[in-house]
Amino acid sequence: QVQLVESGGGSVRAGGSLRLSCAASGFWGSPYCMGWFRQIQGKGREEIGRIESDGRRSLSDAVQGRFTISMDAAKYILYLEMNSLKVDDTAMYFCAFTGNPWRCQAREFDYWGQGTQVTVSS
């Protein structure tokens, strides 16, 4: 059973930065695909980006240039570096995992963390 634990959320002023972490356990080797999502209260879930075990990564247009997704592959820790935060970035942030490359491409993940709240104030 894969377990994902996010951390690093909090409250920050607009223009500030945060780094989210997602520690994964319960699997090893490859292939794998991990991603970051966010959900604003009352709205649907939005994919921010994902990274695959072969090194491929993607980032949504909404955060391109401000956010960076990376991974410590040796420790299975996924990161989301968030800079120039805006009030609109306020959301619950989740990490997700799948061991199936095709499900990754379909943006279908099998395991989810409990989420970490990010609140950006003006």
Protein backbone atom coordinates (compact mmCIF):
# COMPACT_ATOMS: atom_id res chain seq x y z
CA GLN A 1 0.00 0.00 0.00
CA VAL A 2 1.48 3.31 -1.07
CA GLN A 3 1.30 6.08 1.47
CA LEU A 4 1.80 9.76 0.74
CA VAL A 5 2.33 12.42 3.37
CA GLU A 6 2.40 16.08 2.38
CA SER A 7 3.95 18.85 4.44
CA GLY A 8 5.08 22.44 4.07
CA GLY A 9 1.78 24.22 3.70
CA GLY A 10 0.93 27.35 5.63
CA SER A 11 0.01 30.99 5.40
CA VAL A 12 2.04 33.48 3.42
CA ARG A 13 1.65 36.96 2.01
CA ALA A 14 1.27 37.49 -1.72
CA GLY A 15 4.64 37.45 -3.41
CA GLY A 16 6.04 35.02 -0.89
CA SER A 17 7.29 31.47 -1.28
CA LEU A 18 6.61 28.03 0.10
CA ARG A 19 8.02 24.59 -0.54
CA LEU A 20 5.75 21.61 -0.27
CA SER A 21 7.04 18.10 0.27
CA CYS A 22 5.41 14.75 -0.28
CA ALA A 23 7.06 11.72 1.26
CA ALA A 24 6.10 8.48 -0.44
CA SER A 25 6.44 5.01 1.01
CA GLY A 26 5.25 1.50 0.25
CA PHE A 27 6.83 1.10 -3.17
CA TRP A 28 10.24 0.97 -4.74
CA GLY A 29 11.78 0.92 -8.17
CA SER A 30 10.08 2.14 -11.29
CA PRO A 31 8.06 3.03 -13.20
CA TYR A 32 6.19 5.59 -11.17
CA CYS A 33 4.53 8.89 -11.66
CA MET A 34 3.86 11.47 -8.98
CA GLY A 35 1.92 14.65 -9.28
CA TRP A 36 0.72 17.73 -7.45
CA PHE A 37 -2.89 18.84 -7.52
CA ARG A 38 -4.78 21.58 -5.79
CA GLN A 39 -8.39 22.12 -4.96
CA ILE A 40 -9.97 25.43 -4.18
CA GLN A 41 -12.93 25.14 -1.87
CA GLY A 42 -16.08 24.64 -3.91
CA LYS A 43 -14.22 23.97 -7.14
CA GLY A 44 -12.81 20.98 -8.95
CA ARG A 45 -9.35 19.56 -8.57
CA GLU A 46 -6.65 21.11 -10.74
CA GLU A 47 -3.43 19.40 -11.79
CA ILE A 48 -0.35 21.48 -11.17
CA GLY A 49 2.26 19.14 -12.56
CA ARG A 50 3.73 15.69 -12.48
CA ILE A 51 7.05 13.96 -12.70
CA GLU A 52 7.81 10.46 -13.93
CA SER A 53 10.53 8.00 -13.04
CA ASP A 54 12.15 8.47 -16.47
CA GLY A 55 12.65 12.15 -15.70
CA ARG A 56 9.83 13.58 -17.73
CA ARG A 57 7.94 16.35 -16.00
CA SER A 58 5.17 18.76 -16.79
CA LEU A 59 3.80 21.90 -15.21
CA SER A 60 0.51 23.64 -15.85
CA ASP A 61 0.39 26.99 -17.62
CA ALA A 62 -1.20 28.56 -14.56
CA VAL A 63 1.96 28.10 -12.50
CA GLN A 64 4.64 27.97 -15.20
CA GLY A 65 7.48 30.29 -14.31
CA ARG A 66 6.47 30.48 -10.64
CA PHE A 67 6.35 26.87 -9.46
CA THR A 68 8.92 24.11 -9.85
CA ILE A 69 8.30 20.40 -9.42
CA SER A 70 11.17 18.14 -8.49
CA MET A 71 11.90 14.87 -6.81
CA ASP A 72 14.54 13.25 -4.66
CA ALA A 73 14.35 9.86 -6.36
CA ALA A 74 16.59 8.19 -3.79
CA LYS A 75 14.26 9.14 -0.94
CA TYR A 76 10.99 9.16 -2.91
CA ILE A 77 10.20 12.71 -1.82
CA LEU A 78 8.32 14.93 -4.23
CA TYR A 79 8.69 18.69 -3.95
CA LEU A 80 6.76 21.70 -5.14
CA GLU A 81 8.66 24.96 -4.93
CA MET A 82 6.19 27.83 -5.11
CA ASN A 83 7.40 31.39 -5.69
CA SER A 84 5.61 34.68 -6.37
CA LEU A 85 2.51 33.29 -4.72
CA LYS A 86 -0.80 34.91 -5.50
CA VAL A 87 -4.04 35.04 -3.56
CA ASP A 88 -5.52 32.80 -6.26
CA ASP A 89 -3.04 30.08 -5.30
CA THR A 90 -4.90 29.59 -2.03
CA ALA A 91 -6.04 25.96 -2.01
CA MET A 92 -5.58 22.53 -0.53
CA TYR A 93 -2.60 20.92 -2.21
CA PHE A 94 -2.42 17.17 -2.73
CA CYS A 95 0.21 14.82 -4.05
CA ALA A 96 -0.70 11.68 -5.93
CA PHE A 97 0.97 8.52 -7.17
CA THR A 98 0.54 5.83 -9.78
CA GLY A 99 2.89 3.04 -10.81
CA ASN A 100 1.26 2.81 -14.25
CA PRO A 101 2.71 5.07 -16.98
CA TRP A 102 -0.48 4.89 -19.03
CA ARG A 103 -2.60 5.99 -16.10
CA CYS A 104 -0.11 8.78 -15.56
CA GLN A 105 -0.60 10.00 -19.12
CA ALA A 106 -4.35 9.79 -18.58
CA ARG A 107 -3.91 11.82 -15.39
CA GLU A 108 -5.40 9.02 -13.36
CA PHE A 109 -3.69 8.45 -10.04
CA ASP A 110 -4.19 5.57 -7.67
CA TYR A 111 -3.03 6.97 -4.34
CA TRP A 112 -3.51 10.35 -2.74
CA GLY A 113 -2.14 12.15 0.25
CA GLN A 114 -4.30 13.87 2.84
CA GLY A 115 -3.41 17.34 1.55
CA THR A 116 -1.77 20.43 2.96
CA GLN A 117 -3.40 23.84 3.04
CA VAL A 118 -1.79 26.86 1.41
CA THR A 119 -3.28 30.25 2.18
CA VAL A 120 -2.02 33.37 0.44
CA SER A 121 -3.16 36.74 1.75
CA SER A 122 -2.95 40.12 0.08
